Tab-separated table of C-alpha atoms and ligand atoms in Angstrom:
chain	number	residue	atom	x	y	z
O	393	MET	CA	-16.497	-10.873	-18.383
O	394	LYS	CA	-15.509	-8.171	-20.839
O	395	GLU	CA	-11.794	-7.600	-21.048
O	396	VAL	CA	-10.608	-4.479	-19.257
O	397	ASP	CA	-9.063	-1.778	-21.423
O	398	ILE	CA	-6.212	-0.798	-19.129
O	399	ALA	CA	-5.158	2.193	-21.223
O	400	GLN	CA	-8.657	3.544	-20.715
O	401	THR	CA	-9.063	2.678	-17.016
O	402	LEU	CA	-5.629	4.088	-16.165
O	403	THR	CA	-6.357	7.332	-17.977
O	404	ALA	CA	-9.731	7.629	-16.277
O	405	THR	CA	-8.235	6.829	-12.858
O	406	ARG	CA	-5.462	9.378	-13.271
O	407	ALA	CA	-8.058	11.990	-14.228
O	408	ARG	CA	-10.138	11.029	-11.194
O	409	LEU	CA	-7.127	11.422	-8.904
O	410	ALA	CA	-6.240	14.770	-10.486
O	411	ARG	CA	-9.818	16.026	-9.964
O	412	ALA	CA	-9.810	14.888	-6.336
O	413	LEU	CA	-6.499	16.658	-5.682
O	414	LEU	CA	-7.771	19.817	-7.356
O	415	SER	CA	-10.937	19.914	-5.275
O	416	ALA	CA	-8.878	19.323	-2.141
O	417	GLY	CA	-6.725	22.321	-3.087
O	418	ARG	CA	-3.629	20.144	-3.339
O	419	PRO	CA	-0.901	20.149	-6.021
O	420	SER	CA	-1.484	17.698	-8.863
O	421	ASP	CA	1.597	15.647	-7.949
O	422	ASP	CA	0.819	15.462	-4.232
O	423	ALA	CA	-0.473	11.859	-4.299
O	424	ALA	CA	0.371	8.834	-6.389
O	425	LEU	CA	-1.423	5.834	-7.723
O	426	LEU	CA	-0.542	2.403	-6.396
O	427	ALA	CA	-2.018	-0.159	-8.796
O	428	VAL	CA	-3.235	-3.126	-6.739
O	429	SER	CA	-2.742	-6.148	-8.968
O	430	LYS	CA	-3.606	-8.999	-6.576
O	431	THR	CA	-5.333	-11.932	-8.317
O	432	LYS	CA	-4.613	-10.322	-11.720
O	433	PRO	CA	-2.187	-11.852	-14.245
O	434	ALA	CA	1.312	-10.586	-14.986
O	435	SER	CA	0.147	-9.683	-18.494
O	436	MET	CA	-2.140	-6.990	-17.069
O	437	ILE	CA	0.708	-5.538	-15.013
O	438	ARG	CA	2.821	-5.475	-18.165
O	439	THR	CA	0.116	-3.536	-19.983
O	440	ALA	CA	-0.218	-1.024	-17.139
O	441	TYR	CA	3.571	-0.637	-17.152
O	442	HIS	CA	3.451	0.019	-20.887
O	443	TYR	CA	1.060	2.902	-20.153
O	444	GLY	CA	3.391	4.392	-17.553
O	445	GLN	CA	2.371	2.760	-14.248
O	446	ARG	CA	5.394	1.817	-12.108
O	447	ASP	CA	4.083	1.064	-8.593
O	448	PHE	CA	2.213	-2.186	-8.028
O	449	GLY	CA	0.659	-3.581	-4.856
O	450	GLU	CA	0.377	-7.285	-4.069
O	451	ASN	CA	-1.187	-9.109	-1.103
O	452	TYR	CA	-0.051	-12.698	-1.480
O	453	LEU	CA	3.639	-13.515	-1.455
O	454	GLN	CA	3.704	-16.615	-3.642
O	455	GLU	CA	1.544	-15.012	-6.294
O	456	ALA	CA	3.664	-11.858	-6.217
O	457	LEU	CA	6.956	-13.739	-6.564
O	458	GLU	CA	5.670	-15.582	-9.628
O	459	LYS	CA	4.639	-12.342	-11.284
O	460	GLN	CA	7.921	-10.640	-10.390
O	461	GLU	CA	9.760	-13.460	-12.149
O	462	ARG	CA	7.654	-13.103	-15.286
O	463	LEU	CA	8.188	-9.344	-15.279
O	464	ALA	CA	11.901	-9.337	-14.443
O	465	ASP	CA	12.651	-7.608	-17.759
O	466	LEU	CA	10.744	-4.446	-16.756
O	467	ASN	CA	12.993	-1.710	-15.384
O	468	GLY	CA	11.978	0.604	-12.604
O	469	VAL	CA	9.009	-1.268	-11.176
O	470	ALA	CA	8.417	-0.672	-7.458
O	471	TRP	CA	6.718	-3.553	-5.648
O	472	HIS	CA	4.565	-2.844	-2.605
O	473	PHE	CA	3.498	-5.561	-0.198
O	474	ILE	CA	0.096	-4.559	1.192
O	475	GLY	CA	-1.371	-7.766	2.648
O	476	PRO	CA	-1.104	-9.484	6.023
O	477	LEU	CA	2.483	-10.569	6.528
O	478	GLN	CA	3.418	-13.733	8.375
O	479	SER	CA	6.810	-13.990	10.052
O	480	ASN	CA	7.921	-16.924	7.928
O	481	LYS	CA	7.536	-14.813	4.776
O	482	THR	CA	9.599	-11.849	5.891
O	483	ARG	CA	12.835	-12.921	4.211
O	484	SER	CA	11.385	-12.975	0.680
O	485	VAL	CA	9.509	-9.745	1.247
O	486	ALA	CA	12.661	-8.024	2.544
O	487	GLU	CA	14.577	-9.221	-0.505
O	488	ARG	CA	12.018	-8.635	-3.226
O	489	PHE	CA	9.902	-5.597	-2.339
O	490	ASP	CA	10.438	-1.841	-2.133
O	491	TRP	CA	7.615	-1.031	0.275
O	492	VAL	CA	5.588	-2.810	2.962
O	493	HIS	CA	2.354	-1.031	3.921
O	494	SER	CA	1.013	-3.556	6.400
O	495	ILE	CA	3.306	-3.616	9.432
O	496	ASP	CA	1.376	-4.090	12.664
O	497	ARG	CA	3.840	-5.956	14.883
O	498	ALA	CA	7.366	-5.150	16.033
O	499	LYS	CA	8.483	-8.723	15.478
O	500	THR	CA	7.666	-8.614	11.770
O	501	ALA	CA	9.442	-5.280	11.414
O	502	GLN	CA	12.538	-6.609	13.186
O	503	ARG	CA	12.696	-9.594	10.861
O	504	LEU	CA	12.266	-7.454	7.758
O	505	SER	CA	15.099	-5.219	8.946
O	506	ARG	CA	17.376	-8.165	9.649
O	507	TYR	CA	16.747	-9.715	6.226
O	508	ARG	CA	16.920	-6.521	4.177
O	509	PRO	CA	19.949	-7.006	1.856
O	510	SER	CA	22.711	-4.522	2.652
O	511	ASP	CA	23.142	-3.588	-1.019
O	512	LYS	CA	19.589	-2.243	-1.142
O	513	PRO	CA	18.214	0.974	0.335
O	514	PRO	CA	16.196	0.578	3.538
O	515	LEU	CA	12.769	-0.956	2.978
O	516	ASN	CA	10.026	1.692	3.007
O	517	ILE	CA	7.504	0.945	5.735
O	518	CYS	CA	4.010	2.050	6.630
O	519	ILE	CA	2.442	0.992	9.884
O	520	GLN	CA	-1.091	-0.278	9.377
O	521	VAL	CA	-3.553	1.285	11.804
O	522	ASN	CA	-6.851	-0.368	12.656
O	523	THR	CA	-9.239	2.576	12.460
O	524	SER	CA	-12.379	0.438	12.589
O	525	ARG	CA	-11.749	-1.902	15.428
O	526	GLU	CA	-14.786	-4.141	15.075
O	527	HIS	CA	-14.249	-4.665	11.350
O	528	SER	CA	-10.704	-5.919	11.156
O	529	LYS	CA	-8.099	-7.888	13.010
O	530	SER	CA	-5.267	-6.336	11.006
O	531	GLY	CA	-3.540	-3.180	12.063
O	532	VAL	CA	-2.391	-1.726	15.335
O	533	LEU	CA	-4.917	0.187	17.439
O	534	LEU	CA	-4.263	3.929	17.720
O	535	ASP	CA	-3.596	3.447	21.442
O	536	ASP	CA	-0.720	1.102	20.663
O	537	LEU	CA	0.739	3.057	17.766
O	538	ASP	CA	3.385	4.969	19.713
O	539	ASP	CA	5.099	1.851	21.031
O	540	LEU	CA	5.261	0.279	17.605
O	541	VAL	CA	6.614	3.471	16.034
O	542	ALA	CA	9.314	3.685	18.703
O	543	ALA	CA	10.391	0.138	17.849
O	544	VAL	CA	10.321	0.592	14.070
O	545	VAL	CA	12.212	3.898	13.803
O	546	GLU	CA	15.244	2.268	15.404
O	547	LEU	CA	15.609	-0.481	12.801
O	548	PRO	CA	18.507	0.063	10.373
O	549	GLY	CA	17.065	-1.941	7.483
O	550	LEU	CA	13.802	-0.013	7.460
O	551	GLN	CA	12.729	3.527	6.684
O	552	LEU	CA	9.473	4.349	8.402
O	553	ARG	CA	7.508	6.496	5.930
O	554	GLY	CA	4.093	6.775	7.508
O	555	LEU	CA	0.754	5.123	8.132
O	556	MET	CA	-1.729	2.982	6.252
O	557	THR	CA	-5.349	2.104	6.917
O	558	LEU	CA	-7.998	-0.112	5.373
O	559	PRO	CA	-11.255	0.998	6.968
O	560	ALA	CA	-14.566	-0.811	6.928
O	561	PRO	CA	-16.405	0.092	3.735
O	562	VAL	CA	-19.044	2.788	4.273
O	563	GLU	CA	-21.145	4.886	1.914
O	564	GLY	CA	-20.917	8.641	1.662
O	565	PHE	CA	-18.082	11.134	1.530
O	566	ASP	CA	-18.401	12.448	5.098
O	567	ALA	CA	-18.544	9.010	6.704
O	568	GLN	CA	-15.623	7.831	4.601
O	569	ARG	CA	-13.509	10.771	5.760
O	570	VAL	CA	-13.691	9.871	9.459
O	571	PRO	CA	-11.029	7.107	9.613
O	572	PHE	CA	-8.846	8.960	7.116
O	573	ALA	CA	-8.934	12.067	9.319
O	574	GLN	CA	-7.866	9.916	12.277
O	575	LEU	CA	-4.925	8.599	10.303
O	576	ARG	CA	-3.909	12.088	9.212
O	577	GLN	CA	-4.017	13.350	12.796
O	578	ALA	CA	-1.982	10.377	13.997
O	579	LEU	CA	0.682	11.116	11.387
O	580	GLU	CA	0.723	14.814	12.291
O	581	SER	CA	1.328	13.974	15.912
O	582	LEU	CA	4.138	11.572	14.990
O	583	THR	CA	5.724	14.164	12.724
O	584	SER	CA	5.929	16.643	15.569
O	585	ARG	CA	7.480	14.053	17.863
O	586	TYR	CA	9.913	12.691	15.266
O	587	PRO	CA	10.895	15.845	13.358
O	588	HIS	CA	13.933	14.194	11.787
O	589	ALA	CA	12.136	11.124	10.495
O	590	LYS	CA	10.925	11.207	6.910
O	591	LEU	CA	7.250	10.722	7.721
O	592	ASP	CA	5.636	11.826	4.477
O	593	THR	CA	3.218	9.027	3.672
O	594	LEU	CA	-0.477	8.362	4.203
O	595	SER	CA	-1.479	5.167	2.388
O	596	MET	CA	-5.264	5.322	2.296
O	597	GLY	CA	-8.101	5.321	-0.198
O	598	MET	CA	-9.244	2.604	-2.578
O	599	SER	CA	-11.504	2.392	-5.612
O	600	ASN	CA	-14.644	3.364	-3.704
O	601	ASP	CA	-13.295	6.056	-1.351
O	602	LEU	CA	-10.419	7.741	-3.170
O	603	GLU	CA	-11.975	11.231	-2.992
O	604	ALA	CA	-12.457	11.114	0.794
O	605	ALA	CA	-8.885	9.892	1.295
O	606	ILE	CA	-7.449	12.619	-0.914
O	607	ALA	CA	-9.468	15.223	0.982
O	608	GLU	CA	-7.737	14.032	4.176
O	609	GLY	CA	-4.230	14.038	2.734
O	610	ALA	CA	-3.598	10.603	1.232
O	611	THR	CA	-0.268	10.353	-0.578
O	612	TRP	CA	-0.699	6.791	-1.897
O	613	VAL	CA	-4.121	5.705	-3.054
O	614	ARG	CA	-4.303	1.941	-3.544
O	615	LEU	CA	-6.563	1.115	-6.469
O	616	GLY	CA	-7.330	-2.328	-7.776
O	617	THR	CA	-10.830	-2.602	-9.194
O	618	ALA	CA	-10.781	0.850	-10.792
O	619	ILE	CA	-7.726	-0.104	-12.868
O	620	PHE	CA	-7.880	-3.859	-13.397
O	621	GLY	CA	-11.617	-4.518	-13.100
O	622	ALA	CA	-13.490	-6.624	-10.567
O	623	ARG	CA	-11.576	-9.499	-9.036
O	624	ASP	CA	-13.236	-12.659	-10.242
O	625	TYR	CA	-12.248	-14.996	-7.465
O	626	PRO	CA	-12.252	-14.362	-3.752
O	627	ALA	CA	-9.074	-13.301	-2.027
O	628	ALA	CA	-9.420	-16.230	0.388
O	629	HIS	CA	-8.627	-18.554	-2.497
O	630	HIS	CA	-5.035	-17.406	-2.264
O	631	SER	CA	-4.123	-17.075	1.358
R	433	PLP	C1	-7.404	-5.203	-2.511
R	433	PLP	C2	-6.837	-4.061	-1.794
R	433	PLP	C3	-6.910	-2.754	-2.308
R	433	PLP	C4	-7.626	-2.397	-3.593
R	433	PLP	O1	-9.011	-2.426	-3.428
R	433	PLP	P1	-10.010	-1.943	-4.595
R	433	PLP	O2	-11.287	-1.758	-3.882
R	433	PLP	O3	-10.055	-3.034	-5.603
R	433	PLP	O4	-9.475	-0.679	-5.166
R	433	PLP	C5	-6.290	-1.748	-1.586
R	433	PLP	N1	-5.642	-1.987	-0.451
R	433	PLP	C6	-5.543	-3.220	0.078
R	433	PLP	C7	-4.801	-3.410	1.347
R	433	PLP	C8	-6.142	-4.288	-0.572
R	433	PLP	O5	-6.057	-5.505	-0.015
């Protein structure tokens, strides 16, 4: 496979995000790019960092910890855990990450809070919502969201920031917007019920549906393929 020119893909992706924000009538700094580096080597993260990228998303703990070690000399990187999180991995995630986007159980949240080192700011959390029930086992159903939110907002080691979703892939702008609109409405309703919480985050949109997510208010778009190229071995290899 041809080597990816990260300077070029990053520039193109930033331009794509800027265009999407403009057509949604949103300010150009209203959403940010989370570079999803799962299965990609530390050297590619280093290159993206060199071209100004600071936020990186990883799905697999062991792989992420190895890359973090190799990249320990880089200042100001923010690490986002975006994959399914097992209870026995919560300690390392609480110690080594800045964000977790994939909370769907109170127990995991409680453990992350307990293990969050007291010399670090609270861990930023998004609750993952299952907006396409038949497609995925991950994420809390909208019906169960309120209970989970009530549990998470109480936890001292965590700062609940908002919601995340990973919908079933569909073609077409209008169809892609549907789950993102649901997530936006769910966040709006939480914001009115928790006016003092800092609920400012919608983590939604990937390489193939960024425009639809931005149209519905995404604040983090999580892009892997668009920046680092196709992943050349299946995710299952790692889990
Ligand atoms: C892999 C992954 C992404 C990135 O997907 P692309 O289609 O490569 O942009 C985003 N979010 C999550 C949760 C992922 O697992």
